[in-house]
CSV table of C-alpha atoms and ligand atoms in Angstrom, one decimal:
chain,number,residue,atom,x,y,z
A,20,UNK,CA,5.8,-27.3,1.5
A,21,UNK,CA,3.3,-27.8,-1.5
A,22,UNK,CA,0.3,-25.6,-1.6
A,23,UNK,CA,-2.4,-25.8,-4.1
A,24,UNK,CA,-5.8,-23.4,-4.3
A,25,UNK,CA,-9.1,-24.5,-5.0
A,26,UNK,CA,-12.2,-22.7,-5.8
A,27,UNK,CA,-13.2,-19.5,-5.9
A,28,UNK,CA,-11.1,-16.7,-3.6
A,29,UNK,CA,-12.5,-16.6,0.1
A,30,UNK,CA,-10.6,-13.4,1.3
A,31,UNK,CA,-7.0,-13.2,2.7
A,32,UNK,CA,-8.1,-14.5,6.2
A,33,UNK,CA,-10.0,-18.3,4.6
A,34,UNK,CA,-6.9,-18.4,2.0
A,35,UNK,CA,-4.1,-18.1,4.6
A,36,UNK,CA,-6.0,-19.3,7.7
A,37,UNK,CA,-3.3,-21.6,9.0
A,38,UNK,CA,-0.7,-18.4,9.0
A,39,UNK,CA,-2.8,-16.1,10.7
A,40,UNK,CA,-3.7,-16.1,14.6
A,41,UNK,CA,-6.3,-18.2,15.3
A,42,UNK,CA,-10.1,-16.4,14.7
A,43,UNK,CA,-13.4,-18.0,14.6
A,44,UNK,CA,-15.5,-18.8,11.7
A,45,UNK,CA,-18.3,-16.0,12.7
A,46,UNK,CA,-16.0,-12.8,13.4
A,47,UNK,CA,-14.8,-13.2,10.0
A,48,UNK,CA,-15.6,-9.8,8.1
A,49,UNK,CA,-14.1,-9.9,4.6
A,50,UNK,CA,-15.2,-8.4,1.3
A,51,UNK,CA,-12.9,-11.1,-0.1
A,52,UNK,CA,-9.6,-8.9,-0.3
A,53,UNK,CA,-6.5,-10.4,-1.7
A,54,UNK,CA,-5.5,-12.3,-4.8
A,55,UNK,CA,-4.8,-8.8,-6.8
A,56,UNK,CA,-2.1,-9.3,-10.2
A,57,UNK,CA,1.2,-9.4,-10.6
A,58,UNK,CA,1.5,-8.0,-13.5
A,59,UNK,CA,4.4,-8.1,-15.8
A,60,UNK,CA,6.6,-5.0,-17.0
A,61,UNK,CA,6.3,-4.7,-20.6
A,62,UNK,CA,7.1,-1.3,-22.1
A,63,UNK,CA,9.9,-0.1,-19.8
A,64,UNK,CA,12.9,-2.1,-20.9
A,65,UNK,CA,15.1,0.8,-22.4
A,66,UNK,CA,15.2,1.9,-18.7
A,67,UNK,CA,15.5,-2.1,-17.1
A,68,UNK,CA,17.0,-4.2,-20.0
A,69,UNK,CA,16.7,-7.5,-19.0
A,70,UNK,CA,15.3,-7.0,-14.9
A,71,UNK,CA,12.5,-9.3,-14.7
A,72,UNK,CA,10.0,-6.5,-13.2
A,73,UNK,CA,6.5,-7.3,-12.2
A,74,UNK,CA,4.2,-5.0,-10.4
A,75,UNK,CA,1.3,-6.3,-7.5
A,76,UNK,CA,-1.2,-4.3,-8.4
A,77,UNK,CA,-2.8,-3.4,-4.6
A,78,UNK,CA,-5.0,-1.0,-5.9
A,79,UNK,CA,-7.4,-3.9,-6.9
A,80,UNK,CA,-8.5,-4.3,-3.4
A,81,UNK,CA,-12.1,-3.8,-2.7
A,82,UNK,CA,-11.7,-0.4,-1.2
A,83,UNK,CA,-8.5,0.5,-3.8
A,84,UNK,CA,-5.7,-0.1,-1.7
A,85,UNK,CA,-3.4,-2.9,0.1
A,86,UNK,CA,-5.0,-1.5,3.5
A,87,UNK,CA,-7.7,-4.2,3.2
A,88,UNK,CA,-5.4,-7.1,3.7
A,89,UNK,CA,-5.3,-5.7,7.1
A,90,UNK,CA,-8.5,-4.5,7.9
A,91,UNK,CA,-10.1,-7.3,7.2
A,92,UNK,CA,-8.2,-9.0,10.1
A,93,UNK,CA,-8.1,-5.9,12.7
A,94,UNK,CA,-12.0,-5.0,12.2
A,95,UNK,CA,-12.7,-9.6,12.3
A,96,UNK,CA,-10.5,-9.2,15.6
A,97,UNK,CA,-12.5,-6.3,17.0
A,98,UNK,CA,-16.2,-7.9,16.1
A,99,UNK,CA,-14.8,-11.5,17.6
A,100,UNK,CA,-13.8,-9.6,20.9
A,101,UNK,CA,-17.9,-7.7,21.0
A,102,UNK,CA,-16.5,-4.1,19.9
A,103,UNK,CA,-18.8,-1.6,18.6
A,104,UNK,CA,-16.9,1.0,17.2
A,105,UNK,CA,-13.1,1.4,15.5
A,106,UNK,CA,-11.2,4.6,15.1
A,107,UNK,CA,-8.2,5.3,12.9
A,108,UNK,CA,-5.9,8.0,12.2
A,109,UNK,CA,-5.3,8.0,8.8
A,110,UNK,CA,-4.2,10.2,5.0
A,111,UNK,CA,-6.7,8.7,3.8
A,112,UNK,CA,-6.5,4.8,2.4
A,113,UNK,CA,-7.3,3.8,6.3
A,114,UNK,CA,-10.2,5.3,6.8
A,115,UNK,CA,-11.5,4.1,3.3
A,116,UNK,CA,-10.9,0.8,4.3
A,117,UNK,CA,-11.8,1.0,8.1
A,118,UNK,CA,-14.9,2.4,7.3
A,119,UNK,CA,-16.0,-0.6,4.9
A,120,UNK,CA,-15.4,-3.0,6.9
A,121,UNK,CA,-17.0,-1.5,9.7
A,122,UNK,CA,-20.2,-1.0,7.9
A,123,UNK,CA,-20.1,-4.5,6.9
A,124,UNK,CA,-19.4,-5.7,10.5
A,125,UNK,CA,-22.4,-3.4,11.6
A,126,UNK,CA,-20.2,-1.1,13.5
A,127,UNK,CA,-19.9,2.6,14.1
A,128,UNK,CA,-16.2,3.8,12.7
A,129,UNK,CA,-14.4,7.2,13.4
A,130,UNK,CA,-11.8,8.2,11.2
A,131,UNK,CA,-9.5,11.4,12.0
A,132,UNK,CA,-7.5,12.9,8.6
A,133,UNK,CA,-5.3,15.8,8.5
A,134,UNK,CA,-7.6,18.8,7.0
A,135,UNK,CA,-6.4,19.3,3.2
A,136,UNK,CA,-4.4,17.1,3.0
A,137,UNK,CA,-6.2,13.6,2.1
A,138,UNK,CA,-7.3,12.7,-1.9
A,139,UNK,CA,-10.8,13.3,-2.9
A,140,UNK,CA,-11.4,9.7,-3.5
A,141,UNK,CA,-10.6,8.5,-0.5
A,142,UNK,CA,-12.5,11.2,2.0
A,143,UNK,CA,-15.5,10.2,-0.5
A,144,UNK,CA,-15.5,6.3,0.6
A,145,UNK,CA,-15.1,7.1,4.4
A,146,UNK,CA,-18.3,9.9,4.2
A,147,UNK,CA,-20.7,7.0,1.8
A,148,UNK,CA,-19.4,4.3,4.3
A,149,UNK,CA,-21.1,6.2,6.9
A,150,UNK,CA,-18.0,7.1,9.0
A,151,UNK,CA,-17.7,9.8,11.5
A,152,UNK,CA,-15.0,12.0,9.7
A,153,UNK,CA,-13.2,14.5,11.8
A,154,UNK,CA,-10.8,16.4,9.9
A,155,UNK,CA,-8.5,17.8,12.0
A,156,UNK,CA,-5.8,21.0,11.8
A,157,UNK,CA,-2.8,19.1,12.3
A,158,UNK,CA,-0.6,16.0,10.6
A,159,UNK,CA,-1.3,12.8,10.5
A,160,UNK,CA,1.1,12.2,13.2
A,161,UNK,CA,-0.2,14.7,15.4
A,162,UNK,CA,-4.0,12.3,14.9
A,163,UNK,CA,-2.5,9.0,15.3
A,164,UNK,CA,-1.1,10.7,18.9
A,165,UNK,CA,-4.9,11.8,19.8
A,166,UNK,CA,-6.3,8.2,18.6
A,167,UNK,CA,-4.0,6.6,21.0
A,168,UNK,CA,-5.0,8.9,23.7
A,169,UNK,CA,-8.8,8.2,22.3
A,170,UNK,CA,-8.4,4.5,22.9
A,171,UNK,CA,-6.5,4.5,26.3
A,172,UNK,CA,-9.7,5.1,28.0
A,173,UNK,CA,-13.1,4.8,26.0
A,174,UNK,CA,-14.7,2.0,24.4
A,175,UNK,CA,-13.5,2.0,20.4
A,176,UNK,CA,-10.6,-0.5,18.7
A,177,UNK,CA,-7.7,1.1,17.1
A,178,UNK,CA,-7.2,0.0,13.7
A,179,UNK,CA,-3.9,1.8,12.9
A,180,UNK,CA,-1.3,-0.6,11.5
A,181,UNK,CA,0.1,-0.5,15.2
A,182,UNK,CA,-2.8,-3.0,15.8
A,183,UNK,CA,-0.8,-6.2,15.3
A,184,UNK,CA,-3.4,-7.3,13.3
A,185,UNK,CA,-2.9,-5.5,10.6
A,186,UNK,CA,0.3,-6.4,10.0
A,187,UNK,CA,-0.8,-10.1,9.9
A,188,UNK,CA,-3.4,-9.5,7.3
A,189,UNK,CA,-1.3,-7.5,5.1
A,190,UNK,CA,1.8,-10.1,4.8
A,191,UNK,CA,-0.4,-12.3,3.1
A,192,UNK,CA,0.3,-10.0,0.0
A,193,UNK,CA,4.0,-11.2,0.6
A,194,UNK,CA,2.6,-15.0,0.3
A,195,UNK,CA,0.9,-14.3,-3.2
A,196,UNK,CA,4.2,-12.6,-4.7
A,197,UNK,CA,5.8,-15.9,-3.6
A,198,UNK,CA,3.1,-18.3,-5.2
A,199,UNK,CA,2.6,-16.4,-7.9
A,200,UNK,CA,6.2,-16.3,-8.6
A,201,UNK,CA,7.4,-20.1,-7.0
A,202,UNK,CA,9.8,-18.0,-5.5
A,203,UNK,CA,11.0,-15.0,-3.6
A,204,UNK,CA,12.0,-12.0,-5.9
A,205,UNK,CA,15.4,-10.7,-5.4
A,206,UNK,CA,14.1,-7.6,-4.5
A,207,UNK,CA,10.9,-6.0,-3.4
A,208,UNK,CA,10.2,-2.5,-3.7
A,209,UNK,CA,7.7,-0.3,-2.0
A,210,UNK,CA,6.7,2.9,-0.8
A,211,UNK,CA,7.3,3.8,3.0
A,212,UNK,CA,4.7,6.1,5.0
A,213,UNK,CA,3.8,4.9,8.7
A,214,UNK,CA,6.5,1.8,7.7
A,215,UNK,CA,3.8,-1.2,8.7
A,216,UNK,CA,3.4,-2.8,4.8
A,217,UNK,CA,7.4,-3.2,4.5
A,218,UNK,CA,6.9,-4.3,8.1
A,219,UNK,CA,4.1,-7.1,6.8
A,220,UNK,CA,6.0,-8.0,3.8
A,221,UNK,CA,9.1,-9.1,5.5
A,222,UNK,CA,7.3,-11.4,8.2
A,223,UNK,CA,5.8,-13.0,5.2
A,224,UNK,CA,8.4,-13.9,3.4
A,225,UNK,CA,10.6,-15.3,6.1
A,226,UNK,CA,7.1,-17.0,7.4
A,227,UNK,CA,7.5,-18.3,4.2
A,228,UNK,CA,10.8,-19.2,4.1
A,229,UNK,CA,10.6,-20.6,7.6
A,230,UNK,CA,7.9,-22.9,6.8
A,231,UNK,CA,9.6,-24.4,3.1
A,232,UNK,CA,7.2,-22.7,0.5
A,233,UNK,CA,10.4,-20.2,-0.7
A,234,UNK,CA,13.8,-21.5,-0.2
A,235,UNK,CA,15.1,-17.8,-0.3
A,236,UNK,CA,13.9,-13.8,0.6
A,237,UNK,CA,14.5,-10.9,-1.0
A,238,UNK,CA,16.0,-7.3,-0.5
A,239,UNK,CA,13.2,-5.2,1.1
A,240,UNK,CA,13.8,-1.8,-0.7
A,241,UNK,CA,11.5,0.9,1.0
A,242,UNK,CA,11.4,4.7,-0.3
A,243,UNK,CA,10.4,7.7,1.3
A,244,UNK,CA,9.5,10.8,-0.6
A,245,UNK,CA,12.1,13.3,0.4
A,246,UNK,CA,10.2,15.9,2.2
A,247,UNK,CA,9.0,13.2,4.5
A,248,UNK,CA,11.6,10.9,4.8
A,249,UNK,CA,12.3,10.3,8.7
A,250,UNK,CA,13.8,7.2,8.6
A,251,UNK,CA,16.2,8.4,6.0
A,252,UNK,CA,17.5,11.6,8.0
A,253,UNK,CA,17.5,9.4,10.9
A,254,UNK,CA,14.9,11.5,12.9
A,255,UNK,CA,11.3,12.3,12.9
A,256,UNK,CA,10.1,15.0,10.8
A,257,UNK,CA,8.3,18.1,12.2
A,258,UNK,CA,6.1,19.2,9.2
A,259,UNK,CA,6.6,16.7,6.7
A,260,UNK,CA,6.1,17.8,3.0
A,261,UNK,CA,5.5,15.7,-0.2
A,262,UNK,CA,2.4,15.3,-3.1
A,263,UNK,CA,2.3,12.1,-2.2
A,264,UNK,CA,0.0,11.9,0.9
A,265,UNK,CA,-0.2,8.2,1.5
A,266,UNK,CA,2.9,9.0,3.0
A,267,UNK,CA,3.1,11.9,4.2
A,268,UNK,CA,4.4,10.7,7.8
A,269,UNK,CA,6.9,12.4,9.8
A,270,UNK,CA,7.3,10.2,12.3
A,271,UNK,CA,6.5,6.2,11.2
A,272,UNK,CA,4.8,4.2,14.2
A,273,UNK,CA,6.4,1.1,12.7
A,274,UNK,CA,9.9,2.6,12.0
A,275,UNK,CA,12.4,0.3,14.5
A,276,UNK,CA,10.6,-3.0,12.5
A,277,UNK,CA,11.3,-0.8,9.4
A,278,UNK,CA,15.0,-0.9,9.8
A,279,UNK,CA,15.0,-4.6,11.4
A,280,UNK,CA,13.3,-5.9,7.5
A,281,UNK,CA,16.1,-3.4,6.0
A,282,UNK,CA,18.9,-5.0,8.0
A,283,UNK,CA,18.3,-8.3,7.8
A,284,UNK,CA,17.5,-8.5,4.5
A,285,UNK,CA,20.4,-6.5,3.6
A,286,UNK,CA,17.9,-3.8,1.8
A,287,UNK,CA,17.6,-0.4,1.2
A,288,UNK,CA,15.5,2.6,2.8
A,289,UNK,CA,16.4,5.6,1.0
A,290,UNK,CA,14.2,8.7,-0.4
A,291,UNK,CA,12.8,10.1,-4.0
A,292,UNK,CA,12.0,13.4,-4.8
A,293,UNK,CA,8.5,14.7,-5.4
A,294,UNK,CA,9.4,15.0,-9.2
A,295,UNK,CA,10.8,11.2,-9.7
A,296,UNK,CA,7.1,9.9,-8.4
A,297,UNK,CA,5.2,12.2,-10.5
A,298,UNK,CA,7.6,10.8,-13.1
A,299,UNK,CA,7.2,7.1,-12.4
A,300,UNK,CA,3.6,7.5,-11.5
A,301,UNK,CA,2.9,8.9,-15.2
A,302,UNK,CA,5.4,5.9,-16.7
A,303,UNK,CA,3.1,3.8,-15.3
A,304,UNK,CA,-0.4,5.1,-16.4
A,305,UNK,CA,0.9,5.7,-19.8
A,306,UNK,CA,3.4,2.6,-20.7
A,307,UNK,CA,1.6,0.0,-19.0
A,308,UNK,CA,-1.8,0.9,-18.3
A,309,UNK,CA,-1.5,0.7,-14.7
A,310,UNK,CA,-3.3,3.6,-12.7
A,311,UNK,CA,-1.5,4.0,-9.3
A,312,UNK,CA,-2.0,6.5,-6.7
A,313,UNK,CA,1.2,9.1,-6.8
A,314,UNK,CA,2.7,7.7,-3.2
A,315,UNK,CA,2.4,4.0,-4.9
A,316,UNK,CA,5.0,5.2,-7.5
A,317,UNK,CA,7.7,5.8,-4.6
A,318,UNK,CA,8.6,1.9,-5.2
A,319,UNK,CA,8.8,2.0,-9.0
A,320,UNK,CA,10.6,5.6,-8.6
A,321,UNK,CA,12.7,3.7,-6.0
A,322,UNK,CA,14.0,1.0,-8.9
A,323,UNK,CA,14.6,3.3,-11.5
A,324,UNK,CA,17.1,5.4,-9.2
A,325,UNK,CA,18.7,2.0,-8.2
A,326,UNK,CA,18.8,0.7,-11.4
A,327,UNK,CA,20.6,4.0,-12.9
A,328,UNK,CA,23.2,3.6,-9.7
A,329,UNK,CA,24.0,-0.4,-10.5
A,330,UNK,CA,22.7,-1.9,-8.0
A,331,UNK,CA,20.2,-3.9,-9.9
A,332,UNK,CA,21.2,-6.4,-12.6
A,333,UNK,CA,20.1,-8.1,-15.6
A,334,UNK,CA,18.3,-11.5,-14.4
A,335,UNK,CA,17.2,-10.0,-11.2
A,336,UNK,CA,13.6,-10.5,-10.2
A,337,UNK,CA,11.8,-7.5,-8.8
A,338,UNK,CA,8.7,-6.5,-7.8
A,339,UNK,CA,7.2,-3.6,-7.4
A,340,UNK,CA,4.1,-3.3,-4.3
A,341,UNK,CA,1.7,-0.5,-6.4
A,342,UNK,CA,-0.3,0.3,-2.8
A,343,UNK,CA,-3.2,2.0,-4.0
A,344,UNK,CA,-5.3,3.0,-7.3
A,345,UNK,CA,-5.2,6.1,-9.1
A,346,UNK,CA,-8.5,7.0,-8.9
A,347,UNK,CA,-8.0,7.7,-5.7
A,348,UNK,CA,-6.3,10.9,-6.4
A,349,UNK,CA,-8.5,12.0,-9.9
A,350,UNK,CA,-7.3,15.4,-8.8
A,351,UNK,CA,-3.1,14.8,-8.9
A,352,UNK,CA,-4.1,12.8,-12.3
A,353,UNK,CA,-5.8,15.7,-13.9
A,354,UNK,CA,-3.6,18.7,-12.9
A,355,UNK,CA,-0.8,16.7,-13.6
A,356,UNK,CA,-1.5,16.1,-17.3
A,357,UNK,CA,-2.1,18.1,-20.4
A,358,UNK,CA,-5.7,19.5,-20.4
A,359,UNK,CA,-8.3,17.8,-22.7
A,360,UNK,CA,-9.0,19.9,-26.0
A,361,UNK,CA,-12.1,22.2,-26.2
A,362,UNK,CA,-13.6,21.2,-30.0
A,363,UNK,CA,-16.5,22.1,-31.9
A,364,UNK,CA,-18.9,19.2,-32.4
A,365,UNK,CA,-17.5,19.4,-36.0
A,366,UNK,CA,-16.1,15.9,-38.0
A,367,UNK,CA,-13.4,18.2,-40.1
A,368,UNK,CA,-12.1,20.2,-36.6
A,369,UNK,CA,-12.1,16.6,-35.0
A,370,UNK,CA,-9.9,15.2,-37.7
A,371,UNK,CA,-7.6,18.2,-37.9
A,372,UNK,CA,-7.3,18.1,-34.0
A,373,UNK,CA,-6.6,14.4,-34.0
A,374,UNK,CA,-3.8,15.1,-36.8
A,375,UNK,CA,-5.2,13.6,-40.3
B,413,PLP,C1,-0.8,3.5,3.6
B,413,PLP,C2,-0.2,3.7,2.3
B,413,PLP,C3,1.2,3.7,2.1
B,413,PLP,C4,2.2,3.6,3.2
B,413,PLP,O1,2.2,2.3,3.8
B,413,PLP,P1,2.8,2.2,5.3
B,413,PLP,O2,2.4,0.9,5.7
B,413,PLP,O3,2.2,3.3,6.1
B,413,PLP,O4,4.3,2.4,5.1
B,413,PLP,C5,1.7,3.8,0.8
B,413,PLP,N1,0.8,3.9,-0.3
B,413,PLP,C6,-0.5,3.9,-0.1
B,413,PLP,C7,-1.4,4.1,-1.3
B,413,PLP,C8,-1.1,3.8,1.2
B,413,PLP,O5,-2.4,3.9,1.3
């Protein structure tokens, strides 16, 4: 199957319309999500040699992260079927994202986060998109199990990724890897919190596959950080611990279709430390200008430990999902780098400072 694009970008939902359930043309609520880079590895060959490794930059998304791909669907669902309100438990790129949309679609959103525990940027989209933010002393698992509750018996649409929905929007990003590419990579790497993006991306691919546009799929590679790595140790995790608080998720709602897109695509879920992301999230800032959130580094941290054990080789195609954008998180950036220099407003200090 040939598929050619015309015009300007319409939003995951007009672009992909015949792979999505069927919605009508006025439910649609899009702030034209989708179509973010794949962006080519350029100053990280002593660690890759010849890997052809791309990154899909997610954090280009209108609210910053991949979470729009399915928001856009969930909250177009909820409008077509007359709700007036969503809730979400979320760390933080959820309620971002469920809260846009909602103000777009003219609805009321609630949005329940773990208290301390989500990124400034993201608590600061939820509050200006006019969401009710209930910060909550507990996990994010412990919210997700009152939101369920919450929507057993009142009047609000759930717009966690166990909204099937959501998982339709976001395989679309699955699609673009494929078009962009003309083919599948060999293997697709990406971080692993509540499990529903490596979820999305493996429908897509064998949708795909099934339907011609990709003759073959790839190795889904998910990583955990360690401190909150359920699906590693095999069972949920009490009190799950990590810096990276996109996923920060001790017990993944998505985690049996997790190890399904592991299985049969012959994959990997496996765990990085705290230290490797910080280390692959500052590789990327400073190598190839790409400023990811510190749980988007999990994938690249992810490759860099697989590469060093042999699994990858030279000629391999891999991508890398980067989930959200750095800004996100300008605390993690700034506390995790050298501090700026105090100088006098002097040319001579400048010069001497700068080292001529
Ligand atoms: C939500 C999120 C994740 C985790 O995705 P899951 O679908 O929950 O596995 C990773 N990174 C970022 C930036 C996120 O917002």
């Amino acid at each position: 199957m040939q598929l050619t694009r015309k015009g300007l970008w319409a939003g995951i939902i007009n672009e992909f319309r015949e792979f999505l359930p069927e919605i009508g043309d006025d439910a649609i609520v899009t702030l034209l999500e989708g179509n973010t880079p794949l962006i080519e590895m350029a100053n990280m060959k002593d660690i890759f040699g010849d890997i052809r490794l791309l990154f899909k930059f997610e954090g280009l998304n209108p609210t910053g992260s991949f979470k729009d791909r399915g928001m856009t669907f969930a909250v177009s669902k909820a409008k077509e079927d007359g709700a007036k309100a969503v809730i979400c438990a979320s760390t933080g790129n959820t309620s971002a994202s469920a809260s846009a949309y909602a103000a777009k679609a003219g609805m009321k959103s609630y949005v329940l986060v773990p208290e301390g525990s989500v990124a400034l940027g993201k608590l600061s989209q939820a509050m200006m998109h006019g969401a009710l933010v209930l910060q909550i002393k507990g996990n994010f698992d412990e919210a997700l199990n009152i939101v369920k509750d919450i929507t057993k018996n009142y009047p609000v649409t759930m717009v966690n990724s166990i909204n099937p929905y959501r998982i339709e929007g976001q395989k679309t990003a699955a699609f673009e890897v494929a078009e962009h590419l003309g083919h599948a990579p060999t293997y697709h790497f990406l971080p692993v919190g509540n499990a529903g993006n490596i979820t999305a991306y493996w429908k897509g691919y064998k949708e795909y596959k099934d339907k011609g546009v990709i003759s073959s799929l790839p190795k889904m590679m998910g990583f955990q950080a360690e401190g909150a790595a359920p699906i590693v140790a095999g069972h949920p995790i009490e009190d799950p611990q990590t810096i990276a608080t996109a996923i920060k998720i001790g017990n993944p709602a998505s985690w049996a279709a997790a190890l399904a897109a592991r299985d049969e695509s012959v994959g990997v879920i496996d765990s990085v430390t705290d230290e490797d992301i910080l280390e692959a999230y500052k590789l990327l800032a400073g190598r190839e200008g790409l400023f990811c959130e510190p749980a988007s580094a999990a994938g690249l941290a992810g490759a860099i430990r697989m590469k060093k054990e042999g699994v990858l080789n030279d000629g391999d195609t891999v991508v890398c999902t980067l989930t959200g954008h750095g800004l996100k998180d300008p605390n993690m950036a700034i506390n995790s780098c050298p501090k700026p220099l105090k100088v006098a407003a002097d040319t001579k200090k400048i010069l001497k400072a700068m080292g001529f």
